Short mmCIF file of C-alpha atoms and ligand atoms in Angstrom, two decimals:
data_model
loop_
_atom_site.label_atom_id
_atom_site.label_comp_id
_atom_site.label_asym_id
_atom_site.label_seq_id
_atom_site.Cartn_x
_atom_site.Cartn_y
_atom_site.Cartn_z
CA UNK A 3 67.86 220.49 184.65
CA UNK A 4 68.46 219.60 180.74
CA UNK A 5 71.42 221.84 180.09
CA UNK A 6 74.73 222.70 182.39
CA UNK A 7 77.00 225.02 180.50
CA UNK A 8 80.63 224.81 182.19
CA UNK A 9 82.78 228.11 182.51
CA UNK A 10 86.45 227.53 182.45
CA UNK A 11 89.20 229.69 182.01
CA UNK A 12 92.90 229.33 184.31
CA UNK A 13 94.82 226.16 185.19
CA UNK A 14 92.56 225.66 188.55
CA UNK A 15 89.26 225.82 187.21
CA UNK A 16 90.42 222.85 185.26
CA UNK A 17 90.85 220.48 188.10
CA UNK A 18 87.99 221.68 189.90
CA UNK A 19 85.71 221.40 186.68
CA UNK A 20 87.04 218.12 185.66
CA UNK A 21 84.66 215.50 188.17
CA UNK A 22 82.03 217.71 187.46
CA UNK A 23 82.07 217.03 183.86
CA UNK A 24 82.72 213.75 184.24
CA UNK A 25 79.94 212.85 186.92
CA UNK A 26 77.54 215.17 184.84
CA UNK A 27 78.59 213.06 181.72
CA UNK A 28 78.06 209.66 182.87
CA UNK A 29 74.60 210.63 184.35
CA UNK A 30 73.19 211.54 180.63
CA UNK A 31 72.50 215.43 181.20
CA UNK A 32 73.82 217.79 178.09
CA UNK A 33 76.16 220.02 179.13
CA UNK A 34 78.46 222.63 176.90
CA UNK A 35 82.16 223.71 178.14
CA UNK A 36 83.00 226.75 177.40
CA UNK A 37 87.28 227.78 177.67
CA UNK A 38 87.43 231.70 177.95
CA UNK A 39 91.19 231.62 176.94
CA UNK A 40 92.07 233.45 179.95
CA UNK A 41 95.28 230.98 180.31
CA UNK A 42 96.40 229.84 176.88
CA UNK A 43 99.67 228.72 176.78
CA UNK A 44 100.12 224.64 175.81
CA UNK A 45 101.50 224.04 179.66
CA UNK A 46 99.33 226.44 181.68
CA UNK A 47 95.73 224.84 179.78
CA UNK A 48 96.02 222.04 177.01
CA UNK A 49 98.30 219.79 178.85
CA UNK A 50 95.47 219.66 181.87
CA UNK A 51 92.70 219.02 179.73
CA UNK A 52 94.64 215.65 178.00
CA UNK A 53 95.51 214.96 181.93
CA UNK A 54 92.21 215.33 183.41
CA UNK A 55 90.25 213.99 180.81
CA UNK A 56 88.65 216.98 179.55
CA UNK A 57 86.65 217.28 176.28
CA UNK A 58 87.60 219.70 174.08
CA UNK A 59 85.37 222.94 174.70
CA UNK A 60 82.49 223.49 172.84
CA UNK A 61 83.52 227.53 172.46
CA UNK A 62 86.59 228.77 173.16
CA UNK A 63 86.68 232.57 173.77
CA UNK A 64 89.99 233.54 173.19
CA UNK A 65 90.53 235.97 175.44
CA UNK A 66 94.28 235.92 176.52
CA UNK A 67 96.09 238.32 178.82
CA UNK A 68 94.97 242.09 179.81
CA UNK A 69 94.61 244.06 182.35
CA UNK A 70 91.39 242.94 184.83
CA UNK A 71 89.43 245.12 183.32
CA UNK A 72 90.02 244.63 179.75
CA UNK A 73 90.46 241.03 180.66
CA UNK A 74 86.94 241.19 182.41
CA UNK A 75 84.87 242.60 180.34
CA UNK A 76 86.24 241.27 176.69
CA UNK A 77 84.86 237.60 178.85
CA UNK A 78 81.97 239.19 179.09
CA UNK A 79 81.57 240.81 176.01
CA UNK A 80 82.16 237.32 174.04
CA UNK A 81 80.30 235.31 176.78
CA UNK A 82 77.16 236.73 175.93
CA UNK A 83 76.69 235.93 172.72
CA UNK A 84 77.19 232.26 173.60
CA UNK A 85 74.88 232.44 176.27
CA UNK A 86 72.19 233.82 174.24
CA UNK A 87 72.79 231.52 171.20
CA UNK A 88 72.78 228.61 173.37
CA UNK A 89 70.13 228.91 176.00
CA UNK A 90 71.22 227.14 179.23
CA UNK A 91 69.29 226.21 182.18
CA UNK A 92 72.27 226.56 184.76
CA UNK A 93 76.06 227.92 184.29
CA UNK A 94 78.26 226.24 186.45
CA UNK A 95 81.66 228.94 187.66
CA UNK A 96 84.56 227.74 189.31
CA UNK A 97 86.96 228.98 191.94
CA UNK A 98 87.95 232.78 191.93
CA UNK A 99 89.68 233.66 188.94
CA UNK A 100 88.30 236.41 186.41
CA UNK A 101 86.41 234.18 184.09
CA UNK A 102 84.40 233.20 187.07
CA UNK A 103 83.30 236.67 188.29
CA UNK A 104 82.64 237.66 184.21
CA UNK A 105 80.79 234.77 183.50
CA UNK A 106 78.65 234.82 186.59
CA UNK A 107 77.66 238.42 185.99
CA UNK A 108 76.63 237.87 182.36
CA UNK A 109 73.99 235.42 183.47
CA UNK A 110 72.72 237.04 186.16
CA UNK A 111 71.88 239.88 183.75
CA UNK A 112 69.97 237.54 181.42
CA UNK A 113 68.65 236.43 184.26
CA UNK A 114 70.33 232.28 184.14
CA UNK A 115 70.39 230.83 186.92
CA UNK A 116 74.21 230.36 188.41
CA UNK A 117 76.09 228.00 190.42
CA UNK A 118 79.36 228.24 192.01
CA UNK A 119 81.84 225.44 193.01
CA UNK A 120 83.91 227.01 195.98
CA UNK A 121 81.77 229.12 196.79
CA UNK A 122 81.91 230.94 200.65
CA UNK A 123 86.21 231.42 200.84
CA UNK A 124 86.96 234.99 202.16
CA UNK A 125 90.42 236.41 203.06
CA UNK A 126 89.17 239.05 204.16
CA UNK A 127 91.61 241.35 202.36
CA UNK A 128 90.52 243.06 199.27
CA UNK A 129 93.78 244.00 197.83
CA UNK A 130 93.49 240.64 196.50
CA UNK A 131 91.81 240.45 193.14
CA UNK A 132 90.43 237.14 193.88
CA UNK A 133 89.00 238.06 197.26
CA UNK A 134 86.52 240.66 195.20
CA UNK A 135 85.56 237.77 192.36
CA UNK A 136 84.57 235.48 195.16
CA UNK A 137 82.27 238.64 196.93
CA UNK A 138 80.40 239.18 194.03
CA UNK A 139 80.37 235.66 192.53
CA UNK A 140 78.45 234.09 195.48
CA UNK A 141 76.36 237.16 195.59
CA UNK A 142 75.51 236.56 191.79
CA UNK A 143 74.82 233.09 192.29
CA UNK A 144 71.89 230.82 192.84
CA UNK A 145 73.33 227.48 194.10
CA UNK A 146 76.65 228.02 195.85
CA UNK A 147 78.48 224.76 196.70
CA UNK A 148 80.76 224.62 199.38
CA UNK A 149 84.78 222.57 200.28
CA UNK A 150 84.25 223.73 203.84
CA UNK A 151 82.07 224.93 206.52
CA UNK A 152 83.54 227.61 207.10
CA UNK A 153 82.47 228.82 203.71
CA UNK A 154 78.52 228.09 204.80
CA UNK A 155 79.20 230.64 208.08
CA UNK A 156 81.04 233.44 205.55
CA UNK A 157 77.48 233.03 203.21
CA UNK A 158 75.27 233.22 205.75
CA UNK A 159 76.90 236.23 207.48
CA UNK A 160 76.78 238.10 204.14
CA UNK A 161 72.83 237.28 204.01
CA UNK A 162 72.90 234.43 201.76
CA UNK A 163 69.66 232.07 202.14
CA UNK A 164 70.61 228.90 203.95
CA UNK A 165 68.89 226.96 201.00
CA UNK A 166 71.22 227.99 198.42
CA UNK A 167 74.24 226.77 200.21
CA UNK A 168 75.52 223.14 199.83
CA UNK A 169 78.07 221.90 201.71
CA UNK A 170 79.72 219.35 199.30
CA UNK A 171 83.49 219.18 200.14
CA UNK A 172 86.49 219.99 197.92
CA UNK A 173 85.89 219.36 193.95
CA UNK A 174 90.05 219.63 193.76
CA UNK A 175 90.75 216.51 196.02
CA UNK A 176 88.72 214.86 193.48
CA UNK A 177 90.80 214.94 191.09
CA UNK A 178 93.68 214.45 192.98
CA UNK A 179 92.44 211.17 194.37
CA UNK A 180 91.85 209.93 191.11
CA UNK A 181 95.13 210.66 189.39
CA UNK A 182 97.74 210.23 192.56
CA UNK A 183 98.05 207.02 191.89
CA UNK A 184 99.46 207.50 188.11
CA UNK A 185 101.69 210.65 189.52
CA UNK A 186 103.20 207.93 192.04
CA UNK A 187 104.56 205.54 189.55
CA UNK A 188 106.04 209.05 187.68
CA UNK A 189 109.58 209.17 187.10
CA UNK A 190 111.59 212.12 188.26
CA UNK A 191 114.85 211.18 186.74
CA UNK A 192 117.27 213.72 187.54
CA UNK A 193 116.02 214.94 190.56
CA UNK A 194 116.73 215.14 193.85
CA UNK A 195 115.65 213.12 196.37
CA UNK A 196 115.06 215.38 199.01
CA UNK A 197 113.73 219.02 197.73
CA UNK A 198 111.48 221.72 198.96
CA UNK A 199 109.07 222.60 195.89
CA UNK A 200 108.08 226.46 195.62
CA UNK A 201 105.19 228.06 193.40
CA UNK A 202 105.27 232.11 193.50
CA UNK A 203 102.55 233.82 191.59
CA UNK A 204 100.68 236.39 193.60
CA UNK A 205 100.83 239.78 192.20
CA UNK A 206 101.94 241.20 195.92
CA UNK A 207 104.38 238.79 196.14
CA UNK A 208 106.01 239.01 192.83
CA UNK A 209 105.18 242.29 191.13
CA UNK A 210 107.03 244.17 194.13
CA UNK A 211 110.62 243.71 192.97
CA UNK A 212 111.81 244.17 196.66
CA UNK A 213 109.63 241.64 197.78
CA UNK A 214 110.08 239.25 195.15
CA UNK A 215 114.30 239.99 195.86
CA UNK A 216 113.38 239.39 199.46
CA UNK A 217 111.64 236.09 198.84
CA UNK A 218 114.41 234.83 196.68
CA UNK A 219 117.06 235.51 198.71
CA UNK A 220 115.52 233.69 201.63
CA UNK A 221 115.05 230.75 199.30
CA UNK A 222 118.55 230.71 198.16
CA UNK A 223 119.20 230.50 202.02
CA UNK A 224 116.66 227.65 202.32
CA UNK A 225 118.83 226.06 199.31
CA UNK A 226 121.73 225.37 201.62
CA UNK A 227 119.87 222.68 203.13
CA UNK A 228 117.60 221.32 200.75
CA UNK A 229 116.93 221.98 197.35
CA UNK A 230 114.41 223.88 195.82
CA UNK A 231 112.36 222.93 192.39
CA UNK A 232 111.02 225.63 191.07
CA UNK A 233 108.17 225.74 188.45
CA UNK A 234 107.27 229.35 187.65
CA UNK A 235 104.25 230.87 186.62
CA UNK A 236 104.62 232.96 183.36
CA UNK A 237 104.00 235.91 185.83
CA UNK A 238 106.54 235.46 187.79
CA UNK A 239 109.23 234.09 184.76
CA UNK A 240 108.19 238.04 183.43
CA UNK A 241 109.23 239.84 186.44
CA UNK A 242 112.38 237.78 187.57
CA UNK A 243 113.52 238.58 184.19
CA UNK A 244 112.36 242.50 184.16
CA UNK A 245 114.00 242.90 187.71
CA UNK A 246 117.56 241.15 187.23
CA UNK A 247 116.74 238.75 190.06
CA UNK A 248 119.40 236.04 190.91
CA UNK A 249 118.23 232.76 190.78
CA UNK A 250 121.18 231.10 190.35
CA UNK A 251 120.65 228.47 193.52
CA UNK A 252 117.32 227.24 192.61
CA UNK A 253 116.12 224.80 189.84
CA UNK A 254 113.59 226.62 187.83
CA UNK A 255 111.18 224.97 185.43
CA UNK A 256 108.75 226.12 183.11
CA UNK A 257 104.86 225.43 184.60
CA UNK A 258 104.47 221.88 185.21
CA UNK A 259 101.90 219.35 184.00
CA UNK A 260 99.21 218.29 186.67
CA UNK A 261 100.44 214.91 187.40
CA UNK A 262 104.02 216.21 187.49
CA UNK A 263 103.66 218.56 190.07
CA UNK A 264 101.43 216.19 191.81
CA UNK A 265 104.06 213.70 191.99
CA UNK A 266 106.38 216.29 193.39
CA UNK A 267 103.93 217.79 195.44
CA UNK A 268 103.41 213.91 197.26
CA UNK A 269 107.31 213.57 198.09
CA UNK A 270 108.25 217.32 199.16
CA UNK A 271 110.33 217.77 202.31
CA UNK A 272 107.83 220.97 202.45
CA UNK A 273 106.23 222.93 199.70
CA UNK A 274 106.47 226.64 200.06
CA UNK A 275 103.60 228.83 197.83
CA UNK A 276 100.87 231.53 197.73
CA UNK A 277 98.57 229.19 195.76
CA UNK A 278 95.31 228.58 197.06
CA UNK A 279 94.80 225.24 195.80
CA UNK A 280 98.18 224.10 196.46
CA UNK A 281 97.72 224.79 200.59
CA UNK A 282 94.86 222.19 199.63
CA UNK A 283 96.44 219.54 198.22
CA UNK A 284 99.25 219.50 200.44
CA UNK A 285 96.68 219.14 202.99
CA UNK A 286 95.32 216.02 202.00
CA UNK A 287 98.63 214.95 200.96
CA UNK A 288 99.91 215.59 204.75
CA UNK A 289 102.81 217.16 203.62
CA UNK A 290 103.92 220.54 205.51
CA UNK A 291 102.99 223.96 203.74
CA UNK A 292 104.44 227.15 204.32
CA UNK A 293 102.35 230.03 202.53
CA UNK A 294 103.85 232.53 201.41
CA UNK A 295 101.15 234.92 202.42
CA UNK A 296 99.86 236.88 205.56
CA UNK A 297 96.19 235.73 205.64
CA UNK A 298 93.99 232.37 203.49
CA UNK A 299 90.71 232.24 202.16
CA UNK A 300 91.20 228.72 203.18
CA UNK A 301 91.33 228.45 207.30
CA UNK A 302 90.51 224.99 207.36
CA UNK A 303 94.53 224.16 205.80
CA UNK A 304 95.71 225.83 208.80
CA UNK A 305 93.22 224.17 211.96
CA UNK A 306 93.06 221.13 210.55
CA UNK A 307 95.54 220.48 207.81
CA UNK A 308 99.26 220.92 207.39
CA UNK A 309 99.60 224.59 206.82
CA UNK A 310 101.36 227.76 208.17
CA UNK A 311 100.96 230.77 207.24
CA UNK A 312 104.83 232.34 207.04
CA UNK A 313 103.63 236.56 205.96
CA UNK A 314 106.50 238.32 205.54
CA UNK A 315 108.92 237.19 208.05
CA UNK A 316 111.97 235.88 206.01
CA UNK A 317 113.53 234.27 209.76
CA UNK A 318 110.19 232.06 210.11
CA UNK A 319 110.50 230.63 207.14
CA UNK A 320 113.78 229.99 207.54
CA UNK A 321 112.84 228.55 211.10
CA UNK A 322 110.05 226.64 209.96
CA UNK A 323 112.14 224.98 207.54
CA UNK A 324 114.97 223.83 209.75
CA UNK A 325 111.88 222.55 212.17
CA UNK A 326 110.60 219.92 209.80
CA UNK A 327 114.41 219.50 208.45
CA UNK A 328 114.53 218.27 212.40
CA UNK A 329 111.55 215.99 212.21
CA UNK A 330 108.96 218.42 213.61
CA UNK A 331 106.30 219.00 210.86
CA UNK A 332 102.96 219.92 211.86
CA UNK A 333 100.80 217.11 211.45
CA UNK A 334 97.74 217.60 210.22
CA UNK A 335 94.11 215.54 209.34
CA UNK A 336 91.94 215.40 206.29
CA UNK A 337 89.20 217.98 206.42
CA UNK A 338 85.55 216.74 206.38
CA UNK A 339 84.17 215.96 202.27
CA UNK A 340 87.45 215.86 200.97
CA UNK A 341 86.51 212.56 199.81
CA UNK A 342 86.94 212.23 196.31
CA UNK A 343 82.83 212.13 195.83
CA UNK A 344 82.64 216.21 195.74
CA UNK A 345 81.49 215.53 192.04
CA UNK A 346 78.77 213.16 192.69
CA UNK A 347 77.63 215.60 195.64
CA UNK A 348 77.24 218.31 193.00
CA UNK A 349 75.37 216.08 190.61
CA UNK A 350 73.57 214.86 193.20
CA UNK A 351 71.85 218.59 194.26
CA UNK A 352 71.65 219.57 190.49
CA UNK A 353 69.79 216.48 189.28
CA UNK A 354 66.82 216.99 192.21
CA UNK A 355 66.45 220.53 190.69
C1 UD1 B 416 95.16 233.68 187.56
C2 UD1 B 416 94.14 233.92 188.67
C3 UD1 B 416 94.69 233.38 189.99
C4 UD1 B 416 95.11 231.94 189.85
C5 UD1 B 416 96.11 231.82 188.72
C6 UD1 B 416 96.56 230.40 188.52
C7 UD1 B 416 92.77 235.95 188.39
C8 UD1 B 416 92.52 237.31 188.92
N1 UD1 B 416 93.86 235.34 188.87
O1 UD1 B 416 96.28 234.48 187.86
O2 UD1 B 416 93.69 233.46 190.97
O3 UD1 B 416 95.68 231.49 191.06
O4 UD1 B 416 95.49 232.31 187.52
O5 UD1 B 416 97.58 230.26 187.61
O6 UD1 B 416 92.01 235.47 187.58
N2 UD1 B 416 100.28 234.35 181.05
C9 UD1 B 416 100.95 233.65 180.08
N3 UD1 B 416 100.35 232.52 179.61
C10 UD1 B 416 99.14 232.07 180.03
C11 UD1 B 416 98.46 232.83 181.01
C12 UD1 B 416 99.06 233.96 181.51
O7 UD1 B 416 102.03 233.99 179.67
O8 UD1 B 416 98.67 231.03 179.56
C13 UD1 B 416 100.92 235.57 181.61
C14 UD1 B 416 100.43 236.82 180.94
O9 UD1 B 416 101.49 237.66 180.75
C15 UD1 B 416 99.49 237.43 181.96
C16 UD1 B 416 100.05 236.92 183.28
O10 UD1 B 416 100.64 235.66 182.99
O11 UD1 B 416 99.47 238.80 181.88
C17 UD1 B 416 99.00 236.75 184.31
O12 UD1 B 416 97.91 235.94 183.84
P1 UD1 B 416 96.41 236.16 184.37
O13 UD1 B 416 95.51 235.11 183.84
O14 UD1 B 416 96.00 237.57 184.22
O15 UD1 B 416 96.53 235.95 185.93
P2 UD1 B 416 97.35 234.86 186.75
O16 UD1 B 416 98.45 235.55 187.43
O17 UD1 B 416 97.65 233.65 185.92
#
């Protein structure tokens, strides 16, 4: 393997490409980074690549917003170009967001050999744009690397060879590991000491203006008891804004830096979200998670970790809530390979290639 070319494009392929880079760096293999532009705003994408230790990317694509379509194919459209002046031996995609799925289907049609990071996660609900980027992205793909096991029995049921799957553990706890030490000595002047800390951004959760009301005014319940910090996704800052919502009660912020939210994130009360990463981190962290969201491509958070799926039931979150208010969180352990050595893992399988 001479050449890795790295596709990045949204705020969490940077902290799962970030170890890669770095292991793949230090081991003396070229590799090219390429940024599609799909997030582009100075808080959702240049202030993680100073935190993480990124390098600047060798091509930047400039994509921006659009539909999934448009947003799809103009990755694809630029993507190739790069890919044909520049030769690769592997592409390495990340996660499930659109520059993943675009990226993994221009190589496969010029015939470059793919790998995905986080690969096998199914929801099993395909009203969820990501759930149809991760179908076709491990189908696309030659080397699919795995955070959980469960992702190695989703492959295999959908006929992929045993040989291409690696089960390396979770690239995101990586980076986590390595920078919660710096969020712990962060300041948080001004803020509460005891909080819940919410992230919204799922298009069923915030595009629906009665759900987002819903969801808002069960929060501002919440908010009578502890209170909420609120970063919000440019997404959801549109809508909240388009729909009149009251948001009086909580303390919104614009998107925060990584190691900010981390160090919120490590002393929550509970964090309430419909990330996918975030039911992750809060995992490892052991702090209690209520998702925001009626199923998770990530199972493990809920068996093992500190997770609980709420749906739509506005009186269970409000119950779950007052439960760990009470001292009864769900306690939870760290899943297996979520060791902080994902990275090397990767490296590892690539460099006998
Ligand atoms: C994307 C991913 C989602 C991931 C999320 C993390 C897909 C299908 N979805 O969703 O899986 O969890 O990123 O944040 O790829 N916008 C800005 N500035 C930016 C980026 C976006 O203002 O830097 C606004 C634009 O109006 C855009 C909207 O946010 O239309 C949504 O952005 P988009 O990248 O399409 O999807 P996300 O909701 O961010």
């Amino acid at each position: 393997m001479n050449h890795i070319l790295h596709v990045v494009g949204a705020r969490p392929n940077f902290v799962k490409a970030a170890p890669v880079l770095r292991v793949i760096r230090e081991r003396g293999i070229r590799q090219t980074l390429v940024h599609t532009g799909q997030h582009y705003d100075r808080n959702m994408s240049d202030v993680f690549f100073t935190q993480l230790e990124i390098p600047e990317p060798d091509v930047n694509l400039e994509v921006g917003s659009g539909s999934h379509a448009l947003q799809t194919a103009e990755i694809m459209r630029r993507f190739e170009a790069v890919i044909l002046e520049r030769k690769p031996d592997l592409v390495l995609v990340y996660g499930d967001v659109n520059s993943t799925v675009a990226a993994a289907l221009v190589c496969s049609k010029l015939l470059i050999r793919v790998g995905h990071v986080e690969a096998g996660l199914r929801s099993f609900d395909r009203t969820m744009p990501e759930e149809i980027n991760r179908i076709v992205t491990d189908q696309l793909s030659d080397i699919l690397f795995t955070p959980s096991q469960d992702g190695d029995a989703n492959l295999l049921r959908e006929g992929m060879p045993r040989e291409q799957i690696h089960f390396v553990g979770n690239v995101m706890i990586d980076s986590l590991i390595r920078l919660l030490p710096v969020a712990k000595s962060c300041a948080r002047n001004g803020l509460p000491e005891r909080f819940a800390l919410v992230t919204l951004h799922r298009p069923s959760n915030v595009d629906d203006a009665e759900r987002l009301r819903e969801i808002l005014e069960c929060l501002t319940n919440v908010s009578e008891k502890l209170n909420i910090i609120f970063p919000v996704h440019p997404r959801t800052r549109q809508r909240i804004v388009e729909f009149g919502m009251n948001t009086d009660r909580l303390l919104l912020f614009d998107p925060m830096p990584y190691i900010e939210f981390l160090s919120l994130q490590s002393c929550a009360a509970v964090v309430i979200t419909d990330s996918g990463g975030i039911q992750e981190e809060t995992t490892y962290l052991g702090v209690p998670c209520l998702t925001m969201r009626t199923n998770t491509e990530r199972p493990i958070t809920v068996t093992a970790g500190t997770n609980i799926l709420i749906g739509d039931d506005r009186k269970r979150l409000i119950a779950e809530v007052r439960n760990i208010l009470d001292g009864n969180a769900k306690k939870g352990v760290t899943p297996p390979l979520w060791d902080g050595h994902t990275g090397e893992r990767i490296a590892d399988i690539l460099q006998q290639m």
